[in-house]
Coordinates of C-alpha atoms in Angstrom, one line a residue:
X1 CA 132.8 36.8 109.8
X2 CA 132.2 35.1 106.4
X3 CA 129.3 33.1 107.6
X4 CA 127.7 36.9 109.0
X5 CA 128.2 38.3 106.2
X6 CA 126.3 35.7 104.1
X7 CA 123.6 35.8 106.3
X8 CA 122.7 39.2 106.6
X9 CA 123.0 39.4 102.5
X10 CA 120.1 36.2 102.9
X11 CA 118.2 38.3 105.2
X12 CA 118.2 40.9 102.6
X13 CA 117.2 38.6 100.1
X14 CA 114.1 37.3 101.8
X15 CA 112.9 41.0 102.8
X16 CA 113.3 42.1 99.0
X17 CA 111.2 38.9 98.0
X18 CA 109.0 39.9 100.8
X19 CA 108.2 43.5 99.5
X20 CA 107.5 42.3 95.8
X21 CA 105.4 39.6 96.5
X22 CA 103.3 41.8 99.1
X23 CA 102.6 43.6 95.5
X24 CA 102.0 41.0 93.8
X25 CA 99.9 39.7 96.5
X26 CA 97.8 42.8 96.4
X27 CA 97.5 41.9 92.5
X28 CA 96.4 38.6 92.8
X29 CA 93.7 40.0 95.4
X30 CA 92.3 42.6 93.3
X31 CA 92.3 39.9 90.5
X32 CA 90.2 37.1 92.2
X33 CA 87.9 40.3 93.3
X34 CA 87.0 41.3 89.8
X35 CA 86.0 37.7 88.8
X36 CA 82.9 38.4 91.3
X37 CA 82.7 41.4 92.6
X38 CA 79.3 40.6 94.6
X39 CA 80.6 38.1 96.5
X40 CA 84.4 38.6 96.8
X41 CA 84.1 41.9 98.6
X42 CA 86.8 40.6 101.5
X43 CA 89.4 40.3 98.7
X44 CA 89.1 44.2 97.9
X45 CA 90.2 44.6 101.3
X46 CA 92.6 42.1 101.4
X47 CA 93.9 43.5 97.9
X48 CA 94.2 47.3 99.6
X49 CA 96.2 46.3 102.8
X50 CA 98.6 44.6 100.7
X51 CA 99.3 47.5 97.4
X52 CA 99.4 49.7 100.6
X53 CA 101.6 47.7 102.4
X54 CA 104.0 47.3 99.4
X55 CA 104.0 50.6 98.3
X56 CA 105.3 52.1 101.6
X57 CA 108.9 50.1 100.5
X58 CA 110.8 52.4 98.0
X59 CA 112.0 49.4 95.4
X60 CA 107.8 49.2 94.7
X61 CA 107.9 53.1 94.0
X62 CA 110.3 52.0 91.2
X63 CA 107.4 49.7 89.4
X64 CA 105.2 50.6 86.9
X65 CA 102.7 47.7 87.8
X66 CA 102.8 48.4 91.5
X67 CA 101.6 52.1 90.6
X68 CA 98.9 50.7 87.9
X69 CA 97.6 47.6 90.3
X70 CA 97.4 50.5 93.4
X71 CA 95.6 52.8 90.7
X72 CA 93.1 50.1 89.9
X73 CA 92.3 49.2 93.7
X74 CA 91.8 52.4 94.8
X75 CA 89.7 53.3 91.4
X76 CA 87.6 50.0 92.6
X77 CA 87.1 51.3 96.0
X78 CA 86.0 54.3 94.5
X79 CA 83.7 52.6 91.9
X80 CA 82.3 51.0 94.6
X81 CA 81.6 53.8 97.0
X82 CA 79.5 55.9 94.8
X83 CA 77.4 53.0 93.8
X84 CA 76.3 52.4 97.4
X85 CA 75.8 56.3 98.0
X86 CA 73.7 56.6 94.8
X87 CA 71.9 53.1 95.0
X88 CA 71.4 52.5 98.8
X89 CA 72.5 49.0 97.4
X90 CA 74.8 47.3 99.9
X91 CA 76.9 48.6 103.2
X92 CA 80.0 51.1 103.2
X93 CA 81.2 48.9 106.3
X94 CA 81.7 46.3 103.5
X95 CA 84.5 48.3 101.6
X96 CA 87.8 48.9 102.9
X97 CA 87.8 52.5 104.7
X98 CA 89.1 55.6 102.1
X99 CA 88.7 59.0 102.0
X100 CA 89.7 60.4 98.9
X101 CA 89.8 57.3 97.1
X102 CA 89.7 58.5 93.5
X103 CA 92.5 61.0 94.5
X104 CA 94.6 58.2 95.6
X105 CA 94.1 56.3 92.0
X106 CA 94.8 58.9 89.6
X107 CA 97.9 59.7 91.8
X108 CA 99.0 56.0 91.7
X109 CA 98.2 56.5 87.4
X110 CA 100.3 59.9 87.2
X111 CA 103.0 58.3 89.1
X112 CA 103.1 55.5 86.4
X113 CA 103.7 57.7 83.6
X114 CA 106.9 58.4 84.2
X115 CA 107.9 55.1 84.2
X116 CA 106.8 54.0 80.8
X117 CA 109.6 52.6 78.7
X118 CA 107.2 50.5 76.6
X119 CA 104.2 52.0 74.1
X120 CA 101.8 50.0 76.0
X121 CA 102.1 50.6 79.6
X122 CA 101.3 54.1 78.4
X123 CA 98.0 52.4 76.7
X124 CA 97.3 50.8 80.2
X125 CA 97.9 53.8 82.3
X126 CA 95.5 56.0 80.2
X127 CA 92.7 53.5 80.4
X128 CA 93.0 53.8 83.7
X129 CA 93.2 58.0 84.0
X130 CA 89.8 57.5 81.6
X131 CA 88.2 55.4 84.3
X132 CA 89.0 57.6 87.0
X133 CA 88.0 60.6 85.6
X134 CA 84.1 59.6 86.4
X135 CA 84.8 58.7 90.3
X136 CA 86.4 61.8 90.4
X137 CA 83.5 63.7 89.2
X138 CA 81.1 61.9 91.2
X139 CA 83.5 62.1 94.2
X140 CA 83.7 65.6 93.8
X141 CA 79.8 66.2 94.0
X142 CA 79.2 63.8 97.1
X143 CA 81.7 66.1 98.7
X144 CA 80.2 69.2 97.8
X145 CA 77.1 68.1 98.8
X146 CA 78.3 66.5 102.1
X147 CA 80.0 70.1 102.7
X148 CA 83.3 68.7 102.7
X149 CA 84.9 71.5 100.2
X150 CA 88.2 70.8 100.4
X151 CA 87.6 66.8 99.4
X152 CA 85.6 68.2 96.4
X153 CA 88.3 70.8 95.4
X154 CA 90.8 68.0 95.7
X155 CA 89.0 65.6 93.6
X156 CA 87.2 68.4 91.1
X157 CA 91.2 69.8 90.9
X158 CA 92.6 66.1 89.8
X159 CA 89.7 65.6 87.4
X160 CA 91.3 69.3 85.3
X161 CA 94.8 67.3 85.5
X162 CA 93.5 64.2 84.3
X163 CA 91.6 66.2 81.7
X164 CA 95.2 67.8 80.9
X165 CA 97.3 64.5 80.7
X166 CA 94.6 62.6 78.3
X167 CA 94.7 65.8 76.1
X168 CA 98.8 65.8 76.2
X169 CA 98.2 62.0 74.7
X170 CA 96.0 62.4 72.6
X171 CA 93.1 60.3 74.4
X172 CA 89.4 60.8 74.6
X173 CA 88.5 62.5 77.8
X174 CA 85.0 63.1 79.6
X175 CA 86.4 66.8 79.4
X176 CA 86.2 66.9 75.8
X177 CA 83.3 69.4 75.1
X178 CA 84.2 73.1 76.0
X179 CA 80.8 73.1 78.4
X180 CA 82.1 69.9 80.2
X181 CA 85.6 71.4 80.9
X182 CA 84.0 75.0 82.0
X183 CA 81.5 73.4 84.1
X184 CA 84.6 71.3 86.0
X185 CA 86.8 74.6 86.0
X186 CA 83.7 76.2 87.9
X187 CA 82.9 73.7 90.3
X188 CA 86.8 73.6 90.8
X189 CA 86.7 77.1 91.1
X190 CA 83.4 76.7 93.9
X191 CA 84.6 74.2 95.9
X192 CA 88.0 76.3 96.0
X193 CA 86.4 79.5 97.2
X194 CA 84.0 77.1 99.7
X195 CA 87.1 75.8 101.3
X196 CA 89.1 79.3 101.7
X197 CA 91.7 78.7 98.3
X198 CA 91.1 82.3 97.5
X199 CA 94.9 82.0 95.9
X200 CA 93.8 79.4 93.6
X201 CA 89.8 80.0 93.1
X202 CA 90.6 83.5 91.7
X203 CA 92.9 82.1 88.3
X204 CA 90.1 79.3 87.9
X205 CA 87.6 82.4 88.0
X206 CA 89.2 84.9 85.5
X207 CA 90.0 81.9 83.2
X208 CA 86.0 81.2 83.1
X209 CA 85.3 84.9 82.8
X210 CA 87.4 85.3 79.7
X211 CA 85.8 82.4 78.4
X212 CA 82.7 84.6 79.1
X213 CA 81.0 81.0 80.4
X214 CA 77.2 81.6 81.5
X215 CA 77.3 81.7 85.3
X216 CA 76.2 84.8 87.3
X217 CA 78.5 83.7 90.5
X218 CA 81.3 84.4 88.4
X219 CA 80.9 88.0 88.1
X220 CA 80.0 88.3 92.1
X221 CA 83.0 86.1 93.4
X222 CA 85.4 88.6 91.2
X223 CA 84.3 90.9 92.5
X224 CA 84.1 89.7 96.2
X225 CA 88.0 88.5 95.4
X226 CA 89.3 91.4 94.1
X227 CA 87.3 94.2 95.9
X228 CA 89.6 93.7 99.1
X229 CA 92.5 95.4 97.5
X230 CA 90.3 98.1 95.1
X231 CA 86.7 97.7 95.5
X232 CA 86.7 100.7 92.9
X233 CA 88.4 98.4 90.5
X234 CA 86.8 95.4 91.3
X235 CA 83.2 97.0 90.9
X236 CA 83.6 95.9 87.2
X237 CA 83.0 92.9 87.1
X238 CA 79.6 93.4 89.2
X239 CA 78.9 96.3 86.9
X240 CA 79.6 93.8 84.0
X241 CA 77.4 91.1 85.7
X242 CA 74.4 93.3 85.9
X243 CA 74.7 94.0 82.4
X244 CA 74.7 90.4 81.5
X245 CA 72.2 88.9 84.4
X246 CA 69.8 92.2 85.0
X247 CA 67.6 90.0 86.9
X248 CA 70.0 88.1 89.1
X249 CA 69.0 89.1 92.5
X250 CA 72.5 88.2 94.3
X251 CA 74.4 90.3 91.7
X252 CA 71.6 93.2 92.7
X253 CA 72.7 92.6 96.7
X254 CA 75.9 92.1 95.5
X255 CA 75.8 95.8 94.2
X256 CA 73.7 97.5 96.8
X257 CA 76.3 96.6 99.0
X258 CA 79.0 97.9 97.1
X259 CA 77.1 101.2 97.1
X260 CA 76.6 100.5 100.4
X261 CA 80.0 100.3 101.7
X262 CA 81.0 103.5 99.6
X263 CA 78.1 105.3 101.3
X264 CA 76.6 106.4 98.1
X265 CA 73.4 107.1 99.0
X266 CA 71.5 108.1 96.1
X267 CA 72.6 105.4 94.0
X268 CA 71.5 103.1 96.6
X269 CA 67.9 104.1 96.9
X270 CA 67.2 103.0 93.3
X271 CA 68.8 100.0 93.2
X272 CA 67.2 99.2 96.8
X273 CA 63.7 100.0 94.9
X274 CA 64.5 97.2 92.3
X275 CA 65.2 94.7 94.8
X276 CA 62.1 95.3 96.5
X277 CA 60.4 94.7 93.2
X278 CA 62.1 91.5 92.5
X279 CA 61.7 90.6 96.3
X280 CA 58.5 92.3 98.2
X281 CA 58.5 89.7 100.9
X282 CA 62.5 90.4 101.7
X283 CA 62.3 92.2 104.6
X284 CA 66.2 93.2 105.3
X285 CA 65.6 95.1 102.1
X286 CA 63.1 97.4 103.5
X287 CA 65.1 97.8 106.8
X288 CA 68.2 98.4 104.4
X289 CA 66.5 101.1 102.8
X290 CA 64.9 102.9 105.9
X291 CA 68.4 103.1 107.2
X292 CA 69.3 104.6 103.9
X293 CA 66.4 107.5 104.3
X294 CA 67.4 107.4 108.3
X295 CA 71.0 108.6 106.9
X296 CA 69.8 111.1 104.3
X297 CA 67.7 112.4 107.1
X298 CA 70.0 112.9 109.6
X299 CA 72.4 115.2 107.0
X300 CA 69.7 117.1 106.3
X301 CA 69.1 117.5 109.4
X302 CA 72.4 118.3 110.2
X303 CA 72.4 121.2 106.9
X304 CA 69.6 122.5 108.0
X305 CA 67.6 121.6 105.2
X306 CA 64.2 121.1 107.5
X307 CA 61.9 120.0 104.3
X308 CA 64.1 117.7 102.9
X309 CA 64.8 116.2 106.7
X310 CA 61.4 115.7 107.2
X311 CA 60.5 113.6 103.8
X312 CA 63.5 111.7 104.1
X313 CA 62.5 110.6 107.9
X314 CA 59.3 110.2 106.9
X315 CA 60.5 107.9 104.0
X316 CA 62.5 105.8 106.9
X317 CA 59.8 105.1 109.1
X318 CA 57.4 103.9 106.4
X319 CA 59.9 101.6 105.6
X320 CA 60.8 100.8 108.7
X321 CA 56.9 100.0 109.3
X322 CA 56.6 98.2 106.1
X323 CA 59.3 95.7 107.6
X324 CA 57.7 95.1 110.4
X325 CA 53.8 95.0 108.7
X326 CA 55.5 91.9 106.9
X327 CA 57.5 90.7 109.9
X328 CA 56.2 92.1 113.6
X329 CA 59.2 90.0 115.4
X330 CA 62.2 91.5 112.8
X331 CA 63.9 93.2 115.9
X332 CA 66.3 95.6 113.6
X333 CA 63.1 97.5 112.0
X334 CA 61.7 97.5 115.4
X335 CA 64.9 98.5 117.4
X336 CA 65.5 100.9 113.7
X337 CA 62.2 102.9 114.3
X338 CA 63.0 103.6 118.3
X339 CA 66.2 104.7 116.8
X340 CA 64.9 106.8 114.6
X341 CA 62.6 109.0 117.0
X342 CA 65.5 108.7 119.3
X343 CA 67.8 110.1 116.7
X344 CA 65.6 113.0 116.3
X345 CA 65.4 114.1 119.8
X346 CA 69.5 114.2 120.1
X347 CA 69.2 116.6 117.7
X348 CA 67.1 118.4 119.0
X349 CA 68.9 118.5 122.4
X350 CA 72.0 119.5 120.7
X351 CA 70.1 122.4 119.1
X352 CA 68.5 123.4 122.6
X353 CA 71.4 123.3 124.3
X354 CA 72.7 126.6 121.9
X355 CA 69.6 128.2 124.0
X356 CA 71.2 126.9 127.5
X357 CA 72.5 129.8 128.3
X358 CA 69.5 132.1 126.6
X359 CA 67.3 133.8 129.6
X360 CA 65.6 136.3 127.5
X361 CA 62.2 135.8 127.6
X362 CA 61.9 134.3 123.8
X363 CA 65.0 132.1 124.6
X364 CA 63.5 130.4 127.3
X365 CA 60.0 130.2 125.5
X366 CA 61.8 128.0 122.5
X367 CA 64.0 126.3 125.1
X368 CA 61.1 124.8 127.0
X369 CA 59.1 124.3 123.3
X370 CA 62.6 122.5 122.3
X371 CA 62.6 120.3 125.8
X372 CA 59.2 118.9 125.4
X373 CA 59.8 118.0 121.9
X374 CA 62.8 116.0 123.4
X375 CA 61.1 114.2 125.2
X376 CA 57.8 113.7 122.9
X377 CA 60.6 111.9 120.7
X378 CA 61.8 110.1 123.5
X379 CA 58.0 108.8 124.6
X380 CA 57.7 107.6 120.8
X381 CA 61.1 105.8 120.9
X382 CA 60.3 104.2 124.2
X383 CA 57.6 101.6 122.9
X384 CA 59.8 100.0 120.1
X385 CA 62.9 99.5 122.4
X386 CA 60.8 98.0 124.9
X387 CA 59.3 95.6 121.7
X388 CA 62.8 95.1 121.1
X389 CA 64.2 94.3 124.2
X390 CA 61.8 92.1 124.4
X391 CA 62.8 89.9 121.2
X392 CA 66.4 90.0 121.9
X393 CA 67.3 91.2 125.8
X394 CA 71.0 91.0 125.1
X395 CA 71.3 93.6 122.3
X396 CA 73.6 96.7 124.0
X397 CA 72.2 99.1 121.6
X398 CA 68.5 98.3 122.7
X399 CA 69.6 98.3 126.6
X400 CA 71.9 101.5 126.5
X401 CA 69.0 103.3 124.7
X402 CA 66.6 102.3 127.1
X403 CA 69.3 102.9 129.9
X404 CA 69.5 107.0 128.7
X405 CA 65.7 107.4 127.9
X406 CA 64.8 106.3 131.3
X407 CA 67.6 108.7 133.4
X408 CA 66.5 111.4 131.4
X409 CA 62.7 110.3 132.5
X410 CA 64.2 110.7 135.9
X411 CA 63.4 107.3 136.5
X412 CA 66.6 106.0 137.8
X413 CA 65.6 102.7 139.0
X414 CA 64.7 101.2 135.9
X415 CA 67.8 102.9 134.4
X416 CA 70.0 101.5 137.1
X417 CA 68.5 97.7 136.0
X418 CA 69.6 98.4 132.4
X419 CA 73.2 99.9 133.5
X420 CA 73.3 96.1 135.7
X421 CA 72.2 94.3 132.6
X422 CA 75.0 95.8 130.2
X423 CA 77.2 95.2 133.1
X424 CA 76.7 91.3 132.5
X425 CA 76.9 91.3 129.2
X426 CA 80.1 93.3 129.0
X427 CA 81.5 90.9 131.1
X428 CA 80.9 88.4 129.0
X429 CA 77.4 87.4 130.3
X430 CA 73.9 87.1 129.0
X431 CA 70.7 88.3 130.5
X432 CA 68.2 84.8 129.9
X433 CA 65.1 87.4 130.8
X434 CA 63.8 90.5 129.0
X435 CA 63.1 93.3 131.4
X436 CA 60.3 94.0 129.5
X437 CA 57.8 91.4 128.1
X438 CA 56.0 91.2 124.8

């Protein structure tokens, strides 16, 4: 029993020699690597199977120098990686395979800290939260640009904390300047809102919009965040955004939709008017603002108010034509110009069919005058569906218009076809031919 119990107190011995050395081994590695760095490349490999083969054993979470040796590899790796993506100089298939490599140094660094009992280890962990502060900055961009937001929030969100624990030590930091640190809060703030961290974009944001730091997108995504729960509320930070950036065209979209979605009509026909100012070759805005006139027609219409109907759906078709003069294929001014006329004919049925029962002489009179109107509309909404059935054959709008204007036109063959075709596509089909060709 005595001899057992010496042995398995050996076999612990060896394992905890084991563990240390595999730190130390990772040490050594990453030592003989930075003596040449050209040509020892295998030894950065060998030097980050080791630190992460030591640091999954608990006694190495204990040590300062494992945490600063893994801090340096990974920095290394990270050093490394950005110079081949900038330079073309050399192969990533070279360097050992990491993500998030400048995430995984300063994490190794801020783990250190706490395990300081001499002034300097603190000196050494610093310098090494000052050299990562570039690769994450640099790591941060190559995300963003490679569309990985997340990576970028997660190494744009380390840089702020590194930022914070040089500042708490009183050590120089790239973050120094108050541009520098607002320009990393916003590209926090970017990636953040890029990678759906509404919850943690939106403080980032406010803290940059007290700071009152010159970027437009602040004002918009404040607006965007906070409009959810009051758009009424929210609308001052776009209203404050347009005061600041008059000429910023996504703040101007920003606010016609706002206007928009409130259905304020009025308001939306000036600002529409700017934008097509700032934009005349943006065609959504003309379609936008026929579909404003189309509106303002059709409660006119509605009221009574004939003169007032007219110009206003005379107003929607010009710029429903001006869309398509500037794009003949945009198949929402097309299909918006067949609604329009279409539009006009239901109303005109619903005020015939007051007369229905009206066989005096005068009430059949306007009730035939009122039927061939109908269907004058009809005949001048019939052309642009068929254009835009054309350019997209699986629009239900387009195909249950066309369905309607051909039963009424008696023709119930070709309104049969178009019942068929919205069959397939409410099953869940799509129709590859258009019924009607341009």
């Amino acid at each position: 029993m005595k001899k057992q119990f010496f042995l398995a107190l050996s076999f612990l011995l060896v394992l905890t020699t084991v563990n240390a050395q595999d730190y130390k081994d990772a040490k050594k590695a990453y030592n003989t690597f930075t003596l040449d760095a050209f040509n020892n490349k295998p030894k950065l490999k060998e030097a980050k199977d080791a630190i992460d083969k030591a640091m999954g054993v608990a006694e190495n979470q204990a040590i300062l120098d494992a945490w600063l040796t893994k801090g340096k590899i990974y920095n290394e790796i990270a050093s490394q990686i950005i110079q081949i993506k900038t330079t073309n100089l050399g192969k990533l298939e070279d360097l050992p395979a990491a993500e998030a490599p400048a995430v995984e140094a300063y994490t190794a660094f801020s783990k250190a800290l706490p395990l300081v009992t001499k002034k300097f280890e603190t000196k050494d962990i610093l310098t090494g939260l000052q050299a990562v502060q570039g690769n994450l900055d640099n790591f941060g961009r190559v995300a963003f640009e490679e569309q990985k937001y997340q990576l970028a929030y997660d190494n744009f969100n380390l840089l702020l904390a590194s930022h914070e624990d040089l500042k708490k030590n009183a050590t120089k930091s790239i973050l120094e300047t108050e541009e520098a640190y607002n320009y990393a809060v916003f590209l926090t703030a970017t990636a953040a809102l890029l990678a759906e961290k509404n919850d943690v974009a939106k403080p980032l944001l406010e803290k940059l919009y007290a700071a009152k730091y010159d970027k437009a997108a602040i004002y918009e995504s404040l607006y965007t965040l906070n409009a959810a729960n009051d758009v009424n509320a929210a609308y001052k930070y776009l209203d404050e955004g347009r005061k600041r950036y008059p000429d910023e065209i996504s703040l101007l979209f920003a606010d016609i939709n706002h206007h928009l979605k409130l259905g304020k009509l009025d308001v939306l026909i000036e600002k529409l008017k700017a934008a097509i100012d700032k934009e005349p070759n943006n065609v959504s805005l003309y379609t936008v603002l026929g579909s404003v006139y189309d509106n303002l027609y059709q409660k006119m219409e509605t009221a009574g108010d004939k003169v007032k109907a007219d110009e206003y759906f005379n107003a929607a078709l010009d710029y429903y034509n001006r869309a398509i003069s500037k794009d003949a294929k945009n198949v929402d001014a097309v299909y918006s110009i067949g609604a329009l006329y279409y539009n006009k004919a239901a109303v005109t049925t619903q005020k015939m069919n007051v007369l229905e029962n009206d066989y005096s002489k005068e009430g059949l009179k306007k009730y035939k005058e009122m039927k061939d109107e109908v269907f004058a509309q009809f005949e001048k909404a019939l052309p642009f569906f068929k254009r835009a059935e054309a350019l997209d054959p699986n629009d239900t709008n387009t195909l249950i218009a066309l369905k309607e204007i051909h039963a009424k036109k008696n023709d119930l063959e070709a309104s049969k076809e178009f019942k068929r075709r919205l069959d397939v596509i409410q099953g869940g089909g799509k129709n590859d031919k258009a019924y009607y060709q341009q």
